[in-house]
Coordinates of C-alpha atoms in Angstrom, one line a residue:
M155 CA -47.8 101.9 213.0
D156 CA -47.8 100.4 216.5
E157 CA -48.6 96.7 216.6
I158 CA -52.0 95.9 218.2
T159 CA -52.0 93.1 220.8
P160 CA -55.2 91.2 220.9
R161 CA -56.7 91.2 224.4
A162 CA -57.4 88.0 226.3
L163 CA -60.8 86.6 226.6
T164 CA -62.7 87.4 229.7
A165 CA -64.1 84.6 231.9
S166 CA -67.7 85.4 230.9
E167 CA -66.7 85.3 227.2
I168 CA -65.0 81.9 227.7
E169 CA -68.1 80.6 229.4
Y170 CA -70.3 82.0 226.7
M171 CA -68.2 80.4 223.9
G172 CA -67.9 77.1 225.8
E173 CA -71.7 76.8 226.1
L174 CA -72.0 77.7 222.4
L175 CA -69.4 75.1 221.4
E176 CA -71.2 72.4 223.4
D177 CA -74.6 73.3 221.8
L178 CA -73.1 73.2 218.3
T179 CA -71.4 69.8 219.0
N180 CA -74.7 68.4 220.3
L181 CA -76.5 69.8 217.2
R182 CA -74.0 68.1 214.9
D183 CA -74.4 64.8 216.8
S184 CA -78.2 65.0 216.4
L185 CA -77.9 65.7 212.7
C186 CA -75.7 62.7 212.1
S187 CA -78.0 60.5 214.2
M188 CA -81.2 61.6 212.5
A189 CA -79.7 61.2 209.0
A190 CA -78.1 57.8 209.7
H191 CA -81.1 55.8 208.6
P192 CA -82.2 56.9 205.1
P193 CA -85.3 55.3 203.5
F194 CA -83.0 53.2 201.3
S195 CA -79.3 52.6 200.7
L196 CA -77.7 55.6 199.1
N197 CA -75.7 53.2 197.0
E198 CA -78.9 52.8 194.9
L199 CA -78.5 56.4 193.8
D200 CA -76.6 57.7 190.8
S201 CA -72.9 58.2 191.8
G202 CA -73.1 61.9 191.1
Y203 CA -75.9 62.4 193.6
R204 CA -74.8 60.3 196.6
I205 CA -73.0 63.1 198.3
S206 CA -75.9 65.4 197.5
A207 CA -78.3 63.0 199.1
E208 CA -76.2 62.9 202.3
N209 CA -76.2 66.7 202.5
L210 CA -80.0 66.7 201.9
L211 CA -80.6 64.3 204.8
H212 CA -78.4 66.5 207.1
Y213 CA -80.3 69.7 206.0
L214 CA -83.7 68.0 206.6
A215 CA -82.4 67.0 210.1
L216 CA -81.3 70.6 210.7
R217 CA -84.6 72.0 209.7
R218 CA -86.6 69.7 212.0
Q219 CA -85.3 71.9 214.8
D220 CA -85.8 75.6 215.7
I221 CA -82.3 77.0 215.9
R222 CA -83.1 80.7 215.8
L223 CA -81.7 81.5 219.2
L224 CA -78.6 79.6 218.4
Q225 CA -78.3 81.6 215.2
Q226 CA -78.5 84.9 217.2
R227 CA -75.7 83.7 219.5
L228 CA -73.5 82.9 216.5
V229 CA -74.0 86.3 214.9
T230 CA -73.0 88.1 218.1
L231 CA -69.5 86.5 217.8
G232 CA -69.3 87.2 214.0
F233 CA -69.7 83.6 213.0
S234 CA -71.9 82.2 210.2
S235 CA -75.5 82.0 211.3
L236 CA -76.0 78.8 209.3
G237 CA -78.5 80.7 207.2
R238 CA -76.5 79.9 204.1
S239 CA -75.5 76.4 204.9
E240 CA -78.0 74.6 202.6
S241 CA -75.4 73.3 200.1
C242 CA -72.9 72.2 202.8
V243 CA -74.4 71.6 206.2
L244 CA -71.8 69.6 208.0
P245 CA -68.8 71.5 206.6
T246 CA -70.3 74.8 207.8
L247 CA -70.9 73.4 211.3
D248 CA -67.4 71.8 211.4
I249 CA -65.6 75.1 210.6
I250 CA -67.5 76.9 213.4
I251 CA -66.8 74.1 215.9
R252 CA -63.1 74.0 214.9
T253 CA -62.7 77.8 215.2
L254 CA -64.4 77.9 218.6
S255 CA -62.2 75.1 219.8
L256 CA -59.0 76.9 218.8
L257 CA -60.2 80.2 220.4
L258 CA -60.8 78.3 223.7
G259 CA -57.6 76.4 223.4
Q260 CA -59.4 73.1 223.6
P261 CA -58.5 69.9 221.7
L262 CA -60.7 69.2 218.7
K263 CA -63.4 66.8 219.6
A264 CA -63.7 63.6 217.6
D265 CA -66.4 63.8 215.0
C266 CA -69.6 61.8 215.5
G267 CA -69.9 58.5 213.6
E268 CA -69.9 60.4 210.3
T269 CA -67.4 62.8 208.8
S270 CA -68.2 65.4 206.2
T271 CA -67.7 64.2 202.6
I272 CA -67.9 67.6 201.0
T273 CA -66.3 71.0 201.7
I274 CA -68.0 74.4 201.7
Q275 CA -66.7 74.9 198.1
D276 CA -68.0 71.5 196.9
G277 CA -71.7 72.2 197.5
P278 CA -72.2 75.2 195.1
L279 CA -69.9 73.4 192.6
L280 CA -72.1 70.3 192.6
L281 CA -75.2 72.5 192.0
L282 CA -73.5 74.1 189.1
Q283 CA -72.5 70.7 187.7
H284 CA -76.0 69.2 188.0
S285 CA -77.5 72.3 186.5
K286 CA -75.2 72.1 183.5
E287 CA -76.0 68.4 183.0
L288 CA -79.8 69.0 183.0
L289 CA -80.2 72.5 181.5
G290 CA -77.1 72.8 179.3
A291 CA -74.2 75.1 179.6
T292 CA -74.7 78.6 181.1
P293 CA -75.0 81.5 178.7
E294 CA -71.9 83.7 178.5
S295 CA -73.6 86.7 179.9
R296 CA -75.7 85.3 182.8
N297 CA -75.9 82.2 185.1
V298 CA -79.7 81.7 185.0
R299 CA -81.1 80.0 181.9
I300 CA -84.4 81.1 180.3
M301 CA -87.0 78.5 179.1
V302 CA -89.8 79.4 176.7
T303 CA -93.0 77.6 176.0
M304 CA -93.6 77.0 172.3
P305 CA -96.8 78.3 170.6
T306 CA -98.4 76.1 168.0
E307 CA -97.4 78.6 165.3
S308 CA -93.7 77.9 165.9
A309 CA -94.1 74.6 164.1
Q310 CA -95.0 76.3 160.8
D311 CA -93.1 79.6 161.2
P312 CA -89.4 78.9 161.8
S313 CA -88.7 82.6 162.4
I314 CA -90.5 82.4 165.8
I315 CA -87.9 79.9 167.2
R316 CA -85.1 81.6 165.4
D317 CA -86.0 85.0 167.0
L318 CA -86.3 83.4 170.5
L319 CA -83.0 81.7 170.2
K320 CA -81.3 84.9 169.0
A321 CA -82.9 86.8 171.9
G322 CA -81.5 84.5 174.5
M323 CA -83.7 81.4 174.9
N324 CA -81.7 78.5 176.4
C325 CA -84.3 75.8 176.8
M326 CA -87.4 75.0 174.7
R327 CA -90.5 73.7 176.4
I328 CA -93.1 71.8 174.5
N329 CA -96.4 71.2 176.3
C330 CA -97.7 67.7 175.4
A331 CA -101.1 68.7 176.6
H332 CA -101.4 70.6 173.3
D333 CA -100.8 69.8 169.6
D334 CA -99.5 66.4 168.4
P335 CA -96.3 64.5 167.7
E336 CA -96.1 65.8 164.1
T337 CA -96.3 69.4 165.3
W338 CA -93.8 68.8 168.1
L339 CA -91.3 67.3 165.6
E340 CA -91.6 70.4 163.4
M341 CA -90.8 72.6 166.4
I342 CA -87.8 70.5 167.2
N343 CA -86.6 70.5 163.6
N344 CA -87.0 74.3 163.5
L345 CA -84.9 74.6 166.7
Q346 CA -82.2 72.4 165.2
T347 CA -81.9 74.6 162.1
A348 CA -81.7 77.7 164.3
K349 CA -79.1 76.1 166.6
E350 CA -76.9 75.3 163.6
E351 CA -77.3 78.9 162.2
F352 CA -76.3 80.6 165.5
G353 CA -73.9 77.9 166.8
Q354 CA -75.9 77.9 170.1
S355 CA -77.1 75.2 172.4
C356 CA -80.7 74.8 173.5
Q357 CA -82.2 71.9 175.5
V358 CA -85.6 70.4 174.6
F359 CA -87.9 69.9 177.6
M360 CA -91.2 68.1 177.0
D361 CA -94.0 68.5 179.5
L362 CA -96.4 65.6 180.2
G363 CA -100.0 66.7 180.5
G364 CA -100.6 64.6 183.7
P365 CA -104.0 64.0 185.4
K366 CA -105.3 67.6 185.3
I367 CA -108.9 67.7 186.6
R368 CA -111.1 70.0 184.6
T369 CA -114.7 71.0 184.4
G370 CA -116.8 69.1 181.9
E371 CA -119.0 70.5 179.1
I372 CA -121.7 73.0 179.8
E373 CA -125.0 73.5 177.9
P374 CA -124.5 76.1 175.2
G375 CA -125.8 79.6 175.8
P376 CA -128.7 81.3 174.0
H377 CA -128.6 81.1 170.2
V378 CA -128.0 84.8 169.9
V379 CA -124.9 86.5 168.6
H380 CA -124.0 90.0 169.6
V381 CA -122.4 91.6 166.5
H382 CA -120.7 94.9 167.3
P383 CA -118.2 97.2 165.5
K384 CA -115.2 98.6 167.2
R385 CA -115.7 102.1 168.7
N386 CA -113.4 104.8 170.1
E387 CA -113.7 106.5 173.4
Y388 CA -116.4 108.8 172.1
G389 CA -118.6 105.9 170.8
I390 CA -117.7 106.6 167.2
T391 CA -117.4 103.5 165.0
V392 CA -113.7 103.2 163.8
F393 CA -113.9 99.6 162.5
P394 CA -117.1 97.9 161.2
A395 CA -118.2 94.5 162.4
R396 CA -117.3 91.8 159.9
I397 CA -119.7 89.0 159.0
L398 CA -119.3 86.0 156.7
L399 CA -122.5 84.6 155.1
V400 CA -122.1 81.0 153.9
P401 CA -124.5 78.5 152.4
E402 CA -126.6 76.7 155.0
G403 CA -125.1 73.3 156.0
S404 CA -121.6 74.1 154.6
S405 CA -118.4 74.2 156.6
A406 CA -117.1 77.7 157.1
P407 CA -113.5 78.5 155.9
E408 CA -110.9 79.7 158.4
I409 CA -111.9 83.0 159.9
S410 CA -110.3 85.7 162.0
D411 CA -111.2 86.4 165.6
N412 CA -113.3 89.6 164.8
Q413 CA -115.5 87.9 162.2
T414 CA -118.8 86.0 162.7
V415 CA -120.2 83.3 160.5
F416 CA -124.0 82.9 159.7
G417 CA -125.6 80.3 157.5
V418 CA -128.2 81.5 154.9
P419 CA -129.9 79.8 151.9
K420 CA -127.6 79.3 148.9
S421 CA -130.2 80.8 146.5
F422 CA -130.0 84.1 148.5
L423 CA -126.2 84.2 148.3
Q424 CA -126.3 83.7 144.5
K425 CA -128.2 86.9 144.1
L426 CA -125.7 89.1 146.1
K427 CA -123.1 91.3 144.5
R428 CA -120.6 93.8 145.9
F429 CA -122.0 97.0 147.4
D430 CA -125.5 95.5 147.8
E431 CA -127.3 96.5 151.0
I432 CA -129.1 93.9 153.1
R433 CA -131.8 95.1 155.5
L434 CA -132.7 93.1 158.6
L435 CA -134.7 93.3 161.8
D436 CA -132.6 92.0 164.7
A437 CA -133.7 90.2 167.9
R438 CA -134.5 93.6 169.5
H439 CA -136.6 94.6 166.5
K440 CA -134.0 97.2 165.6
S441 CA -133.7 98.0 161.9
R442 CA -130.1 97.4 160.7
K443 CA -128.2 97.5 157.4
W444 CA -125.3 95.3 156.2
T445 CA -123.1 96.2 153.2
V446 CA -121.7 93.5 150.9
V447 CA -117.9 94.0 150.6
E448 CA -116.8 90.8 148.9
V449 CA -118.4 87.9 147.0
S450 CA -116.6 84.6 146.5
D451 CA -117.1 80.9 145.9
F452 CA -117.6 80.1 149.6
G453 CA -120.0 82.9 150.3
C454 CA -119.8 86.7 150.9
R455 CA -118.5 89.1 153.4
V456 CA -120.6 91.9 154.8
E457 CA -120.0 94.7 157.2
S458 CA -122.1 96.5 159.8
I459 CA -121.5 99.9 161.4
K460 CA -124.1 99.4 164.0
T461 CA -124.6 96.8 166.8
C462 CA -127.1 94.0 166.2
Y463 CA -128.3 90.8 167.9
V464 CA -128.8 87.9 165.5
V465 CA -130.7 84.7 166.1
P466 CA -131.8 81.8 163.9
G467 CA -134.7 83.1 161.8
T468 CA -133.6 86.7 161.7
P469 CA -135.2 88.0 158.4
L470 CA -133.0 89.4 155.7
Q471 CA -134.1 91.5 152.7
L472 CA -132.0 92.6 149.7
K473 CA -132.6 96.3 149.1
E474 CA -133.8 96.5 145.4
K475 CA -136.2 98.6 143.5
Q476 CA -137.6 95.7 141.6
R477 CA -140.4 93.4 142.7
P478 CA -140.8 90.8 144.0
K479 CA -138.5 91.5 147.0
I480 CA -135.6 89.1 147.5
T481 CA -135.8 87.8 151.1
A482 CA -134.3 85.0 153.3
K483 CA -133.7 84.1 156.9
I484 CA -130.6 83.4 158.9
T485 CA -130.6 79.6 159.2
S486 CA -127.7 79.0 161.6
V487 CA -125.6 81.0 164.1
P488 CA -122.4 79.9 165.9
K489 CA -123.0 78.1 169.2
Q490 CA -122.2 80.3 172.1
P491 CA -120.1 78.6 174.8
G492 CA -122.1 78.1 177.9
F493 CA -121.2 79.2 181.4
I494 CA -122.5 79.0 185.0
V495 CA -122.7 82.2 187.1
L496 CA -121.8 81.4 190.7
R497 CA -122.2 83.7 193.7
Q498 CA -121.2 83.3 197.4
G499 CA -123.8 81.0 199.1
D500 CA -124.7 79.2 195.9
C501 CA -124.7 75.4 195.6
L502 CA -122.8 73.6 192.8
V503 CA -123.2 69.9 192.2
V504 CA -120.2 68.1 190.7
T505 CA -121.1 64.9 189.0
A506 CA -119.3 61.8 187.7
D507 CA -121.5 61.5 184.6
S508 CA -120.7 63.1 181.2
N509 CA -123.9 65.1 181.0
A510 CA -123.5 68.8 180.1
G511 CA -123.6 71.1 183.1
H512 CA -126.2 73.8 183.5
S513 CA -127.0 76.9 185.6
K514 CA -129.4 76.7 188.6
H515 CA -133.1 76.6 187.8
L516 CA -135.6 78.8 189.7
D517 CA -139.4 78.8 189.7
T518 CA -141.6 81.8 189.0
Q519 CA -141.3 82.9 192.7
G520 CA -137.5 82.7 192.6
N521 CA -137.2 79.5 194.6
L522 CA -134.5 77.0 193.8
V523 CA -135.7 74.1 191.7
T524 CA -132.4 72.5 190.7
P525 CA -128.9 73.7 191.7
A526 CA -126.2 74.4 189.2
T527 CA -124.5 71.2 188.0
I528 CA -121.2 70.4 186.3
S529 CA -119.3 67.2 185.5
C530 CA -115.5 66.7 185.8
T531 CA -113.1 65.1 183.4
M532 CA -111.9 62.6 186.0
P533 CA -115.0 61.0 187.4
E534 CA -113.1 58.6 189.6
V535 CA -112.2 61.5 192.0
V536 CA -115.9 62.2 192.8
S537 CA -116.2 59.3 195.2
Q538 CA -112.8 60.0 196.8
V539 CA -113.6 63.4 198.4
H540 CA -115.1 64.1 201.9
P541 CA -117.3 66.7 203.5
G542 CA -115.4 69.7 204.8
E543 CA -112.7 69.5 202.1
S544 CA -112.1 72.6 199.9
V545 CA -112.4 72.7 196.1
W546 CA -111.2 75.5 193.8
F547 CA -112.1 76.2 190.1
D548 CA -110.4 78.2 187.4
D549 CA -107.0 78.9 189.0
G550 CA -108.7 79.9 192.3
K551 CA -111.2 82.4 190.9
I552 CA -114.0 80.4 192.4
G553 CA -113.8 78.3 195.6
G554 CA -116.0 76.5 198.1
V555 CA -116.3 73.7 200.6
I556 CA -117.8 70.2 200.0
E557 CA -120.9 69.8 202.1
K558 CA -122.2 66.4 201.0
V559 CA -120.9 63.4 199.0
E560 CA -122.7 60.6 197.2
T561 CA -121.4 57.8 195.0
D562 CA -121.7 59.7 191.8
R563 CA -121.7 63.4 192.9
F564 CA -120.8 65.9 195.6
W565 CA -122.3 69.2 196.7
V566 CA -120.2 72.4 197.0
K567 CA -121.1 75.5 198.9
I568 CA -119.6 78.4 197.1
Q569 CA -117.6 80.7 199.5
H570 CA -115.3 82.6 197.1
A571 CA -116.6 84.4 194.1
R572 CA -117.1 88.0 192.8
P573 CA -119.9 89.9 194.5
E574 CA -121.6 90.2 191.1
G575 CA -121.0 86.5 190.4
S576 CA -118.1 84.6 188.7
K577 CA -118.5 82.7 185.4
L578 CA -117.4 79.1 185.4
R579 CA -116.8 77.7 182.0
A580 CA -116.0 74.2 180.5
G581 CA -112.4 73.0 180.6
K582 CA -111.4 75.0 183.6
G583 CA -109.0 73.5 186.2
M584 CA -110.4 71.9 189.4
N585 CA -108.2 71.7 192.5
L586 CA -108.9 69.5 195.5
P587 CA -106.0 70.4 197.8
D588 CA -107.4 68.7 201.0
S589 CA -108.4 65.5 199.3
Q590 CA -106.2 62.3 199.3
L591 CA -106.9 61.3 195.7
N592 CA -105.9 57.9 194.4
V593 CA -104.9 59.0 191.0
S594 CA -101.7 58.1 189.2
S595 CA -99.6 61.1 188.0
L596 CA -98.7 59.1 184.9
T597 CA -101.7 58.8 182.6
P598 CA -102.1 56.4 179.6
T599 CA -101.7 59.4 177.3
D600 CA -98.5 60.4 179.0
I601 CA -97.1 56.9 178.6
S602 CA -98.0 56.9 174.9
H603 CA -96.0 60.2 174.5
L604 CA -92.8 58.8 176.2
T605 CA -91.6 57.0 173.1
F606 CA -91.5 60.3 171.1
I607 CA -89.9 62.1 174.1
A608 CA -87.2 59.5 174.5
K609 CA -86.2 59.9 170.9
H610 CA -86.3 63.7 170.5
A611 CA -86.1 65.4 173.9
D612 CA -83.4 66.1 176.5
A613 CA -85.6 66.0 179.5
V614 CA -89.2 65.1 180.5
Q615 CA -91.3 67.2 183.0
M616 CA -93.7 65.3 185.1
S617 CA -96.9 67.1 186.0
F618 CA -98.8 66.7 189.2
V619 CA -96.2 64.4 190.7
N620 CA -97.3 63.6 194.3
S621 CA -95.2 60.8 195.7
A622 CA -92.0 58.8 195.4
H623 CA -94.1 56.1 193.9
D624 CA -95.1 58.4 191.1
V625 CA -91.4 59.1 190.4
T626 CA -90.7 55.3 190.3
L627 CA -93.5 54.8 187.8
L628 CA -91.9 57.4 185.5
D629 CA -88.4 55.9 185.9
E630 CA -89.7 52.4 185.0
A631 CA -91.7 53.8 182.0
L632 CA -88.7 55.6 180.7
S633 CA -86.6 52.4 180.9
R634 CA -89.2 50.6 178.8
V635 CA -88.8 53.1 176.0
K636 CA -85.0 53.4 176.2
G637 CA -85.2 56.8 177.8
D638 CA -82.6 56.3 180.5
H639 CA -80.6 59.2 179.1
L640 CA -83.4 61.7 179.7
G641 CA -83.3 64.2 182.6
I642 CA -86.5 64.3 184.7
V643 CA -88.1 67.4 186.2
L644 CA -90.6 67.1 189.0
K645 CA -93.3 69.8 188.7
I646 CA -94.4 70.8 192.2
E647 CA -98.0 72.0 191.7
T648 CA -100.0 70.2 194.5
R649 CA -99.9 70.3 198.2
R650 CA -99.0 66.6 198.4
G651 CA -96.2 67.1 195.9
F652 CA -94.8 69.9 198.1
E653 CA -95.1 67.9 201.3
N654 CA -93.4 64.8 199.7
L655 CA -90.7 66.7 197.9
P656 CA -87.7 65.3 200.0
S657 CA -88.7 61.7 199.4
M658 CA -89.4 62.4 195.7
L659 CA -85.9 64.0 195.3
L660 CA -84.2 61.0 196.9
T661 CA -86.1 58.7 194.6
A662 CA -85.3 60.8 191.5
M663 CA -81.6 60.8 192.4
R664 CA -81.4 57.3 190.9
R665 CA -81.0 59.1 187.6
P666 CA -78.1 61.3 186.7
K667 CA -80.1 64.4 185.7
V668 CA -82.8 65.7 188.0
G669 CA -84.6 69.1 188.3
V670 CA -87.6 70.6 190.1
M671 CA -90.1 73.1 188.6
I672 CA -92.0 75.4 190.9
A673 CA -95.3 75.5 189.0
R674 CA -96.7 78.4 190.9
G675 CA -100.2 78.6 189.3
D676 CA -101.8 75.4 190.7
L677 CA -99.4 75.4 193.7
A678 CA -100.8 78.8 194.8
V679 CA -104.3 77.4 194.6
E680 CA -103.4 74.3 196.4
C681 CA -101.4 75.9 199.3
G682 CA -103.1 79.3 199.4
Y683 CA -101.9 82.5 197.8
E684 CA -100.8 83.9 201.1
R685 CA -98.5 80.9 201.6
L686 CA -96.9 80.8 198.1
A687 CA -93.9 83.0 199.0
E688 CA -93.2 80.7 202.0
V689 CA -93.7 77.5 200.0
Q690 CA -91.4 78.5 197.1
E691 CA -88.8 79.6 199.7
E692 CA -88.8 76.1 201.2
I693 CA -88.6 74.4 197.8
L694 CA -85.6 76.6 196.8
S695 CA -83.8 75.7 200.1
V696 CA -84.5 72.0 200.0
C697 CA -83.4 71.8 196.3
E698 CA -80.2 73.7 197.0
A699 CA -79.4 71.3 199.8
A700 CA -79.9 68.4 197.3
H701 CA -77.8 70.3 194.7
V702 CA -80.8 70.0 192.3
P703 CA -81.5 72.9 189.9
V704 CA -84.8 74.7 190.1
I705 CA -87.0 76.1 187.3
W706 CA -89.1 79.1 188.4
A707 CA -92.3 79.0 186.4
T708 CA -95.9 80.2 185.8
Q709 CA -96.9 83.8 185.0
V710 CA -93.4 85.3 184.9
L711 CA -93.8 88.7 183.1
E712 CA -97.3 87.4 182.1
N713 CA -98.7 90.9 181.3
L714 CA -95.7 91.8 179.3
A715 CA -95.8 88.6 177.3
Q716 CA -99.6 88.8 176.7
K717 CA -100.3 92.6 176.5
G718 CA -96.9 94.2 175.9
M719 CA -96.9 96.1 179.2
P720 CA -95.5 94.7 182.5
S721 CA -96.9 95.5 185.9
R722 CA -94.6 96.7 188.7
A723 CA -95.5 93.6 190.7
E724 CA -94.4 91.2 188.0
I725 CA -91.1 93.0 187.5
S726 CA -90.4 92.5 191.3
D727 CA -91.4 88.9 190.9
A728 CA -89.0 88.4 188.0
V729 CA -86.2 89.9 190.1
M730 CA -86.8 87.2 192.7
A731 CA -86.6 84.5 190.0
H732 CA -82.8 84.9 189.8
R733 CA -82.5 82.6 192.8
A734 CA -83.5 79.7 190.5
E735 CA -81.2 78.1 187.9
C736 CA -83.8 78.6 185.2
V737 CA -86.8 80.8 184.6
M738 CA -89.7 79.9 182.4
L739 CA -91.7 82.3 180.2
N740 CA -95.0 81.3 178.8
K741 CA -96.1 81.9 175.2
G742 CA -97.7 85.2 174.2
P743 CA -97.8 87.8 171.4
H744 CA -95.0 89.8 173.1
V745 CA -92.8 87.0 174.3
I746 CA -89.7 88.2 172.5
E747 CA -90.0 91.5 174.3
A748 CA -90.5 89.7 177.6
L749 CA -87.5 87.6 176.9
G750 CA -85.4 90.7 176.4
V751 CA -86.6 92.3 179.7
L752 CA -86.0 89.1 181.7
D753 CA -82.5 88.7 180.2
S754 CA -81.7 92.3 181.3
I755 CA -83.1 91.7 184.8
L756 CA -81.2 88.5 185.4
K757 CA -77.9 90.1 184.2
R758 CA -78.3 93.0 186.6
M759 CA -79.4 91.0 189.6
E760 CA -76.5 88.5 189.5
Q761 CA -74.1 91.4 190.1
H762 CA -75.9 92.0 193.4
Q763 CA -76.9 88.6 194.7
T764 CA -76.4 84.9 194.3
K765 CA -79.0 82.7 195.8
K766 CA -79.7 84.3 199.3
R767 CA -76.2 85.8 199.6
A768 CA -75.8 89.5 198.9
L769 CA -72.8 90.5 196.7
L770 CA -71.3 93.8 197.8
R771 CA -70.2 95.3 194.4
A772 CA -69.3 99.0 194.4
L773 CA -72.5 101.0 194.4
R774 CA -72.8 104.2 192.3
L775 CA -75.1 105.6 195.0
A776 CA -72.3 105.2 197.6
Q777 CA -70.0 107.5 195.5
N778 CA -72.4 110.4 195.7
G779 CA -71.6 111.3 199.3
R780 CA -67.9 111.8 198.7

């Protein structure tokens, strides 16, 4: 084959490349200049993160500028567009500058006052090393770990954790907002037993509850219980309603979800026997019949094949031929949890007191007498908000704007709710994304949990972290309980936390093991659902520049874990999760199945892509055209 002689560059090409080389050199100079004055000496950081901190500062300097036109010019010459330079900013620039200089026959220009301390290969390797130190060794079959939140039942049933570990769980998450230290210890002991059985590793992550703002108590609903059997599509009863009758004033035994408990006089219960029929007139004056199916020391169980509405005082009569008739009345019914129905245009008053909330009150003409009112679990925030700021309830299902603020309350005009009205219940999350709240991310309860965490966990996850000061508070608190060995994970779930991520990362790098969790539930509410994709993209990029592993969390395969059937949208979402170093599944009845599906997705995707870089493996589809 004839040898091909490369052609000489034209004058216009030389000019084009010369201008590009000058622009790249100026860009590099500006990066070094902007990154030359960090907020504190990098010598204060852990030795394993100093190079990473330098690279982060260069990346932040790069992203303060719009270089899209420069990227297009690089691509026309076949160079890197800098779109994959997160983990090694200066080395990527240096290679392009050096190549252009050689092509133009120009001497290499002296570097600016700073030379690159890492190579293009070092950046990804540092991320892998830091991920291993925090999350444990990578599984043999995939690079992305899977974290699973523990249900309460896993403390008493060792098979749950055993099955999760066998199915591919790499990290256990214990949510300290639930259960207690005794329950957590049982979970950890069950994990240790399973690890020894399978010879597998699994890190323990404990999640601090943090200052979650929630709605306060609401006045209970009407004292009426809707008892209804299960029916099929044709309205035919396939499973009767189950009712437990207990002596009035006694505490009911543990019951199942589909069973209702009513109190009745003890003397009436003593006269009941199996297969007896109890007649009653319900709250709608409908005649109904209950059949006794079991009699025991704590009361009796009855069944109903028809719907009935029961209130205190509902009359009961034992069907017997003898006289006098044996009668009684329902003395107590379960309290029905209250709720407030809110529609667009409604007013909701949020108070700092602890009084139970209530729905709006109208007069006989339908005029508003008192607006709907609800308290919040952190009364100190009530005086810190301002008119015009937004407020969201129940994971963004209800939203509005603050119209007026007083010392002990503020008024919200509801702007986002279902047309037929949305129900707001007690204990639901409240987000104030526009408000600058003076609230510590480390609560007294969190601090009390740190002693247990330092003794039993591998890492602690900080909820609602908003600033570098919050990170410092956690660092100091861990030192007091001898928890310096623990890794820390910053949960990004507020707008302030997202905006302050770079400074929080630099502060956290004083410790040898650092991670970030994208807590997408609250984060979506705080930043807006339409911005979530953009926000999580920025978090992934900044963390890669810092060589800090990311945990992709909240509602991953949620329908599959809860209901056993995934949606197409959440499968696509799980596919995107492979760009993180760890993916978190929440608890649910079908979490084992969800774990298997996620494991399969991650294994398949890492053959096609790593981070943002496509991997061109041979495609089966490409063979079909031969």
